[in-house]
Short mmCIF file of C-alpha atoms and ligand atoms in Angstrom, two decimals:
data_model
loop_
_atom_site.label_atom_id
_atom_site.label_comp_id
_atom_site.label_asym_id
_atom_site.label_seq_id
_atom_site.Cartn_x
_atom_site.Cartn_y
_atom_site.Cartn_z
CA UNK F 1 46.37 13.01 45.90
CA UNK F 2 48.52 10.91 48.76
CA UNK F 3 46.47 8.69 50.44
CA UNK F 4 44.21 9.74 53.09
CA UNK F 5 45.57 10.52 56.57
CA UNK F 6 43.88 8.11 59.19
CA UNK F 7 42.51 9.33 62.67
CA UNK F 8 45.31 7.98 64.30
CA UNK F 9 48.11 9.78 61.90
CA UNK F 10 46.40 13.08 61.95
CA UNK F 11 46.51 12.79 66.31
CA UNK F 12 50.36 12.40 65.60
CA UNK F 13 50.69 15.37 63.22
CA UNK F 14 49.00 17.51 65.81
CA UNK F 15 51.06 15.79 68.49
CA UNK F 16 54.13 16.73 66.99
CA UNK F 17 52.92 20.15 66.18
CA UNK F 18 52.36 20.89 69.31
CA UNK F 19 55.30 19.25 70.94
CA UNK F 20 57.54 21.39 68.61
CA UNK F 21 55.52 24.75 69.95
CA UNK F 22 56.06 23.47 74.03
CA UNK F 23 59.76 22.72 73.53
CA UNK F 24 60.44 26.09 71.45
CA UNK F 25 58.33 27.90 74.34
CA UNK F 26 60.28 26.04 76.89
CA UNK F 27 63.76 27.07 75.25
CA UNK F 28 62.79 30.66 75.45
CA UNK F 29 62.19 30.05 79.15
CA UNK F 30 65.43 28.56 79.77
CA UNK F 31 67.42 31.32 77.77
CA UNK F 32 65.26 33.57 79.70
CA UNK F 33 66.99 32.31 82.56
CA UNK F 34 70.66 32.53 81.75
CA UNK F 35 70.55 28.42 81.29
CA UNK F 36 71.35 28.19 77.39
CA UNK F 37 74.69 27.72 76.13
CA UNK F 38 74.32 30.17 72.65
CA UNK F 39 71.29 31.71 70.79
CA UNK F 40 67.25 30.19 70.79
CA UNK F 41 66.74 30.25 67.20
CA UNK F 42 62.50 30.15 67.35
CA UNK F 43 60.10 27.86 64.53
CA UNK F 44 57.12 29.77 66.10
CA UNK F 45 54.67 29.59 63.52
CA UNK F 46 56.81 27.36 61.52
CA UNK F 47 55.69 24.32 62.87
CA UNK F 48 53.33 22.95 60.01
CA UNK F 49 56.53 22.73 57.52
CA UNK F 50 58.81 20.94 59.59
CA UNK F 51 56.31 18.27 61.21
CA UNK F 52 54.37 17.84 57.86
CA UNK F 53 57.13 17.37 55.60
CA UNK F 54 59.31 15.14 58.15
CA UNK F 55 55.78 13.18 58.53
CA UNK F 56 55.31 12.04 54.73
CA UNK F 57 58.69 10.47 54.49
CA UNK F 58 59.16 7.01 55.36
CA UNK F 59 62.14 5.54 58.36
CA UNK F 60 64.95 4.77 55.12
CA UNK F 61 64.73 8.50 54.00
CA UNK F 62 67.03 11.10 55.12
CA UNK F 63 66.89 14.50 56.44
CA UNK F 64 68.58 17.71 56.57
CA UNK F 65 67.21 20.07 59.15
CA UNK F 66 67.85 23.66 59.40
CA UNK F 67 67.82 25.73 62.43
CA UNK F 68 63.98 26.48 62.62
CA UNK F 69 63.41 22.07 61.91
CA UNK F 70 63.40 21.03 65.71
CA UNK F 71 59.89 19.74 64.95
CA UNK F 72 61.21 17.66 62.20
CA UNK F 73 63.79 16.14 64.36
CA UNK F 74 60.97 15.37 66.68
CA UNK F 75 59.34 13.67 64.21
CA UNK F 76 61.92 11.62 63.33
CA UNK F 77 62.55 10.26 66.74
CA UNK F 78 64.64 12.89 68.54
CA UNK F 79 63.08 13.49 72.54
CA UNK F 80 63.22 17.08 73.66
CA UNK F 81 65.33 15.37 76.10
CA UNK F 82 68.05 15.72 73.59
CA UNK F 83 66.82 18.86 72.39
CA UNK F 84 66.99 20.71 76.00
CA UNK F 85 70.22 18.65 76.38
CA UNK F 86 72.23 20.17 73.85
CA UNK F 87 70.56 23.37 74.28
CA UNK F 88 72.15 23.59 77.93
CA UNK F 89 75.14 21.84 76.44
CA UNK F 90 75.30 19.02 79.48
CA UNK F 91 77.68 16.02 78.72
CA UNK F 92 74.14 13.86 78.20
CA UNK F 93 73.19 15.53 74.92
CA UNK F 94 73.51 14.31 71.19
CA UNK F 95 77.19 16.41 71.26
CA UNK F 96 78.03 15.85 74.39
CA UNK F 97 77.97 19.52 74.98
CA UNK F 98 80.72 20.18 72.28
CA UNK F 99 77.85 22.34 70.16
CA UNK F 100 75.15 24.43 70.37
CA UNK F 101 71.34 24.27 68.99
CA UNK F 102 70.21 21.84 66.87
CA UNK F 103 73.72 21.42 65.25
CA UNK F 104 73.37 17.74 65.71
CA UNK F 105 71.89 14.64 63.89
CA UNK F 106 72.12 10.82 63.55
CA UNK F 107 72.48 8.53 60.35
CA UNK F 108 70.23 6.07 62.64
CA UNK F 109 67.34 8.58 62.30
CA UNK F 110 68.20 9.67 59.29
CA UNK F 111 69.11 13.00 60.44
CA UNK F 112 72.09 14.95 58.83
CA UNK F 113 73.59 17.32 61.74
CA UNK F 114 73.16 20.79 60.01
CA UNK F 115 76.03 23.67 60.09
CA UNK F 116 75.43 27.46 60.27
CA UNK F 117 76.51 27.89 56.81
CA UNK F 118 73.62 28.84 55.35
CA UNK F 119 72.66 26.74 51.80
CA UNK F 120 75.51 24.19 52.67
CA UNK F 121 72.76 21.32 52.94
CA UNK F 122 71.23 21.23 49.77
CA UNK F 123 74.89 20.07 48.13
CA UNK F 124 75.43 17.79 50.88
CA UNK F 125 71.23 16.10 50.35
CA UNK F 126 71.83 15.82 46.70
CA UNK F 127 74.65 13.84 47.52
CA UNK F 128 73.08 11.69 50.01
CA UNK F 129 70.66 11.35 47.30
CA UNK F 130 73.17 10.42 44.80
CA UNK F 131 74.01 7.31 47.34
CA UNK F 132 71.08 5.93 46.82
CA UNK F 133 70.32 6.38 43.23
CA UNK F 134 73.73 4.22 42.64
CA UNK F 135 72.99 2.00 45.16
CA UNK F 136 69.67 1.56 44.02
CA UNK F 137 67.89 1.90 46.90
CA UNK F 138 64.21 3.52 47.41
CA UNK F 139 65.59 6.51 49.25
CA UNK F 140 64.61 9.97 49.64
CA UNK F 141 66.52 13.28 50.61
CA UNK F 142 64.84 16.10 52.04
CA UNK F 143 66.43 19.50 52.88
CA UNK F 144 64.94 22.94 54.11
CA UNK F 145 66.31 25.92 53.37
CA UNK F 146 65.20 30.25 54.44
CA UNK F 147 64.66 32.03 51.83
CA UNK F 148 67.88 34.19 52.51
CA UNK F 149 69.88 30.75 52.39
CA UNK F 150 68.08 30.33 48.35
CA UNK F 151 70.71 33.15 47.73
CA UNK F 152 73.97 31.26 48.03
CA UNK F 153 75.70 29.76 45.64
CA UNK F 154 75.42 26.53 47.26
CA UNK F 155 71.85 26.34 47.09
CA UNK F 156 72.39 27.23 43.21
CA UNK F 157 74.98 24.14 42.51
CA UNK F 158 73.33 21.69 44.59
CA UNK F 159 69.93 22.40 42.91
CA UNK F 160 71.34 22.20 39.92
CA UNK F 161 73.25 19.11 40.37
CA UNK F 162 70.23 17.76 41.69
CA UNK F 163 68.31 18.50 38.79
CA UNK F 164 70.97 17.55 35.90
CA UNK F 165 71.90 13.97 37.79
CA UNK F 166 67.41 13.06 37.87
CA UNK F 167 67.98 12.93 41.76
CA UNK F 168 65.79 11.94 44.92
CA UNK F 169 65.85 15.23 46.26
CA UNK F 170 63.12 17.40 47.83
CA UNK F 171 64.09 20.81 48.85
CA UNK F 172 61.44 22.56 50.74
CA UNK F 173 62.07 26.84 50.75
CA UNK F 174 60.27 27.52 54.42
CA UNK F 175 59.84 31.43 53.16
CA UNK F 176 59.24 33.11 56.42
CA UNK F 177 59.67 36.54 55.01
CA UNK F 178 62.53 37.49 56.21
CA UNK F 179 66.47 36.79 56.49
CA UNK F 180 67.64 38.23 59.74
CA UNK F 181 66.57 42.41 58.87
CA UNK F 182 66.23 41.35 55.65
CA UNK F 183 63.01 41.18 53.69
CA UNK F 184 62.57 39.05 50.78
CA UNK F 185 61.83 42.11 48.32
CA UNK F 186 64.91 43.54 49.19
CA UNK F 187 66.70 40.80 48.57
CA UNK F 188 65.00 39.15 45.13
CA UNK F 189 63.40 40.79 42.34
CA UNK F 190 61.06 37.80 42.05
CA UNK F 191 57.98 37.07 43.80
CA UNK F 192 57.56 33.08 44.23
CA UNK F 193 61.11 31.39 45.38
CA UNK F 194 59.77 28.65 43.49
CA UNK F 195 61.10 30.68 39.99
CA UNK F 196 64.64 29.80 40.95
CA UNK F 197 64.09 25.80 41.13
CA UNK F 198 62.38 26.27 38.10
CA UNK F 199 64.92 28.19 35.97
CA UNK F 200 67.19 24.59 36.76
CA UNK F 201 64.14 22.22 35.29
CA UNK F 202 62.80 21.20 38.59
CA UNK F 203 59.26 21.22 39.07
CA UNK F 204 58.24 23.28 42.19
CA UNK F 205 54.90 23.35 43.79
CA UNK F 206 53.97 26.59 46.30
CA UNK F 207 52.20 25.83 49.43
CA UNK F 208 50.11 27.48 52.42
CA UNK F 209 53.44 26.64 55.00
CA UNK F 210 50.98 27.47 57.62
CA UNK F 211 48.34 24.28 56.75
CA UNK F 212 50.23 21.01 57.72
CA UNK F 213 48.19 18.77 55.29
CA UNK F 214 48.97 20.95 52.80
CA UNK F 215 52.86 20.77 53.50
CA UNK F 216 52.07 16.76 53.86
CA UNK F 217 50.69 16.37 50.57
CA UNK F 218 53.00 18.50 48.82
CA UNK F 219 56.03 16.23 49.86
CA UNK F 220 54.25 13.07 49.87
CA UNK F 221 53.80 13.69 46.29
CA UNK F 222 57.56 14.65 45.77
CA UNK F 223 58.89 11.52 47.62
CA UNK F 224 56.50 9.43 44.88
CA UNK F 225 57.62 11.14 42.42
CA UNK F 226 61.57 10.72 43.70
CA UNK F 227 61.01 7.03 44.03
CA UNK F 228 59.88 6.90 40.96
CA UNK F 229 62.89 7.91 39.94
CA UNK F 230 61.59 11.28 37.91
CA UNK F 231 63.99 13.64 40.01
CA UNK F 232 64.01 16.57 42.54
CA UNK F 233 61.11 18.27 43.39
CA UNK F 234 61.08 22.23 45.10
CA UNK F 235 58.45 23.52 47.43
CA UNK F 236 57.91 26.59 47.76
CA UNK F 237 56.39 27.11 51.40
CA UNK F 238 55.04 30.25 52.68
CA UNK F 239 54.87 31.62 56.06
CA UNK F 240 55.84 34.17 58.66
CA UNK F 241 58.60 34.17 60.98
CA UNK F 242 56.78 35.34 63.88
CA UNK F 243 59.96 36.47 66.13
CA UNK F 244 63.38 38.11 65.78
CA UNK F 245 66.05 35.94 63.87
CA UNK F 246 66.64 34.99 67.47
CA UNK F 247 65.99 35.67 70.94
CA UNK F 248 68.55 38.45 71.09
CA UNK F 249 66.47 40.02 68.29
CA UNK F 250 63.76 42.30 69.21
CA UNK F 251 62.39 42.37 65.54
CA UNK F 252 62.11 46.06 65.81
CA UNK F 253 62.31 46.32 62.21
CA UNK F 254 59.04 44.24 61.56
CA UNK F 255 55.85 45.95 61.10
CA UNK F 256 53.48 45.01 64.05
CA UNK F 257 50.45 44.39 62.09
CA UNK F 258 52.53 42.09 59.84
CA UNK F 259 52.98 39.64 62.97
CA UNK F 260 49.19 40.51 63.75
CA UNK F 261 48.05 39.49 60.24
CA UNK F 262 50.20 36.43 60.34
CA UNK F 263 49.26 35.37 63.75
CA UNK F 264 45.53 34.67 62.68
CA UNK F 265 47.00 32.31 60.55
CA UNK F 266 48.90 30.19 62.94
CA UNK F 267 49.46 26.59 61.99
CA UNK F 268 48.43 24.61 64.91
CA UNK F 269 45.40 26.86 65.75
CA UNK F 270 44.15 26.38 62.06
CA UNK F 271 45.23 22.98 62.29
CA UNK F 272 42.96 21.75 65.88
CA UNK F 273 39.71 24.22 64.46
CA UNK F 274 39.99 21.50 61.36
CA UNK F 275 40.23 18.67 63.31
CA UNK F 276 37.59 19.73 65.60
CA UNK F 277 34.88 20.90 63.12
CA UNK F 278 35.01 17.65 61.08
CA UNK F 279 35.01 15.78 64.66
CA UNK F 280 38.33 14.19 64.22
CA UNK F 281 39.72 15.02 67.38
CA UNK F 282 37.13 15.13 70.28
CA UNK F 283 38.01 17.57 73.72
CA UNK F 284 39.48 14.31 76.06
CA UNK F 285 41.24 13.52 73.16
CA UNK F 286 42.80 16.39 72.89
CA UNK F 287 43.22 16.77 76.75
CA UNK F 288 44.66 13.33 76.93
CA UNK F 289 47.64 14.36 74.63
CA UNK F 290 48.35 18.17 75.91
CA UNK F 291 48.69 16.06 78.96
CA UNK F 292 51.15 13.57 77.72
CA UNK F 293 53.37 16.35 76.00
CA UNK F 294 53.29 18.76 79.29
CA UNK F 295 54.38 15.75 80.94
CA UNK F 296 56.74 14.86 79.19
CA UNK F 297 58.25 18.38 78.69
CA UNK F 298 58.42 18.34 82.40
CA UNK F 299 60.12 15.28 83.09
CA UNK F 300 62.66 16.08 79.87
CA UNK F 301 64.07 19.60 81.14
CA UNK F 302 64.17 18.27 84.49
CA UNK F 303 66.35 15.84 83.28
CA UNK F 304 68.09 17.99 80.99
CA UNK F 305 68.89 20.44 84.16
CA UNK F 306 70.31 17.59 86.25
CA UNK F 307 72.89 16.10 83.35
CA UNK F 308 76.66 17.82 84.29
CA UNK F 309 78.41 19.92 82.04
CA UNK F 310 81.40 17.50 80.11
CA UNK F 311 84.62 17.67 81.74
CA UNK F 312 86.77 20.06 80.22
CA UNK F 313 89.41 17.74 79.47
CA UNK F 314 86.66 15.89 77.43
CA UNK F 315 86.73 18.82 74.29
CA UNK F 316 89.78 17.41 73.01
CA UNK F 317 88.02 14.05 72.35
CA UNK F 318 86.88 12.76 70.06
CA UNK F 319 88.41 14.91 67.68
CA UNK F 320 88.94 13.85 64.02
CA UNK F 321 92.75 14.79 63.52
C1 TPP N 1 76.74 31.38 54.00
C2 TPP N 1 76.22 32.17 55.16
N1 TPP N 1 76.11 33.50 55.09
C3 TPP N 1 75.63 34.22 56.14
C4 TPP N 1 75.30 33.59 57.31
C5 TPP N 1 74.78 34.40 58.51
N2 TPP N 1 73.35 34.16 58.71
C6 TPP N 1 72.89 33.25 59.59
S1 TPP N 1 71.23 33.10 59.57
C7 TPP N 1 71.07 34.29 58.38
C8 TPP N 1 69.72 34.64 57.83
C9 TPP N 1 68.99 33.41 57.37
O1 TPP N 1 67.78 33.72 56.73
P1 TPP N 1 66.93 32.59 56.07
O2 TPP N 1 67.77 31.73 55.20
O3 TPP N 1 65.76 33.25 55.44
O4 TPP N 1 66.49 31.67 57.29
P2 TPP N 1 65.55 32.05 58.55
O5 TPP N 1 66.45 32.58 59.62
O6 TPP N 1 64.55 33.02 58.10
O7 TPP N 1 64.94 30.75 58.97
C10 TPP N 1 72.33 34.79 58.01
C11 TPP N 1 72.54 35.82 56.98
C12 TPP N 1 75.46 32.19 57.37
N3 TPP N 1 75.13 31.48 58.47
N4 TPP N 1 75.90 31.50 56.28
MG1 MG N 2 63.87 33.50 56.22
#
């Protein structure tokens, strides 16, 4: 087992766990309210994969987030400043308003700016892991993927690559049941994702996506193992996507007592009844950092509201060719 999370670390897990819920529900608000430029793509529910993987790498690894990973952007130093920013597109933002969502990143962070097209990282991580196998250096490469995106061919190659080449790749599944209408039975004939990392060689471990030390451990152990140089590693996380794809999605087509199992099970509940019963986190405590996140959720969409909107004549620049 990793080593043990101290007091401290465990008040940042649940810090970021929450941050990620109050900036999601404060995206839905603002899309609610005509302000968003684009779609609100919602992690409700999802939070315990992205903060608890993001959390057990160290500042030289590398990420590559997927639309439902704003808490592992968090986590890796992003502000919902810049989150809200590029949300309302306003020339302050990480794209200067040029695109939408979380379609941005930062080599300085270690963040890798994800597309739409869905499997596209896990190519592009393996090769950011290839880097630093040649070069030697103790880096790591983490990507998430939906279990819809495990059915591209990218995904295939780039695992397999991954695999063949012994890289420092972790590719974390976040199954959340669904991609867009789709459920997973209709669209695999196997039960755990994890089958498909296997079939390439790569070990792959299954995990409770809704309990955050689980997720932690599970990827602290593949970043060891990576360093170690003994290859990829897959996780297999389940959960629940506890929304429509996106906000323009209803979610007609999910059963209601689905969502109503699932929501027992939320991450960050489960997560502060642990903390509490073995007296980790005591009530000011916790008051003392609700406080310090509602604050600070305040101050950042306040700021995000006043930045303009780029100039128009600013789209053509910078441009690559
Ligand atoms: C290659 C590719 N095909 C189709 C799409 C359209 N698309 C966007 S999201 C999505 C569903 C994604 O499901 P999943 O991978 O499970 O992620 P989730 O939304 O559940 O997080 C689809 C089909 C796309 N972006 N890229
Ligand atoms: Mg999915």
């Amino acid at each position: 087992m990793p080593a043990r999370l101290t007091r401290h670390q465990l008040h940042e897990l649940y810090y970021h766990l929450r941050l990620n819920r109050r900036v999601d529900e404060q995206l839905v608000h603002l899309y609610r309210q005509g302000k968003v430029v684009g779609g609100v793509y919602s992690s409700l529910g999802q939070e315990a994969i992205s903060v608890g993987a993001a959390y057990a790498l160290e500042a030289q690894d590398v990420i590559g987030p997927m639309i439902r990973n704003v808490g592992a952007m968090l986590v890796r130093g992003y502000r919902p400043r810049d989150v809200f920013l590029q949300y309302l597109a306003r020339q302050d933002g990480p794209t200067g308003g040029r695109d939408a969502n979380t379609h941005f990143g930062a080599l300085a962070l270690g963040v890798i700016a994800p597309i739409s097209m869905l499997g596209e990282l896990v190519p592009v991580l393996a090769g950011v892991a290839l880097a630093a196998k040649l070069r030697q250096e103790k880096r790591v490469a983490l990507t998430y993927v939906g279990d819809g995106a495990t059915s591209t061919g990218q995904f295939h190659e780039g695992l397999n690559f991954a695999a063949v080449q012994k890289l420092p790749l972790i590719v974390i599944v976040e199954n959340n049941g669904w991609a867009y209408s789709t459920p997973v039975e209709k669209q695999m004939a196997i039960r755990d994702i994890a089958e498909r990392a296997r079939g390439y060689g790569i070990p792959a471990t299954i995990v409770d996506g809704n309990d955050v030390l689980k997720v932690y451990a599970a990827t602290r152990l593949a970043a060891e193992r990576a360093r170690r140089g003994e290859g990829p590693t897959f996780i297999d996380a389940k959960t629940m996507r506890m929304k429509g794809h996106a906000e323009h999605d209803d979610a007609r087509y999910m059963p209601k007592e689905l969502l109503e199992a699932w929501r027992k099970k939320d991450p960050i509940l489960r997560f502060e009844k642990y903390l509490a019963q073995k007296k980790l986190m005591v009530a000011e405590e916790k008051a003392a950092l609700d406080a310090r996140i509602e604050n600070e959720i305040r101050a950042d969409v306040a700021f995000a509201e006043a930045s303009p909107f780029p100039a128009p004549n600013a789209a053509a620049q910078p441009v690559w060719a």
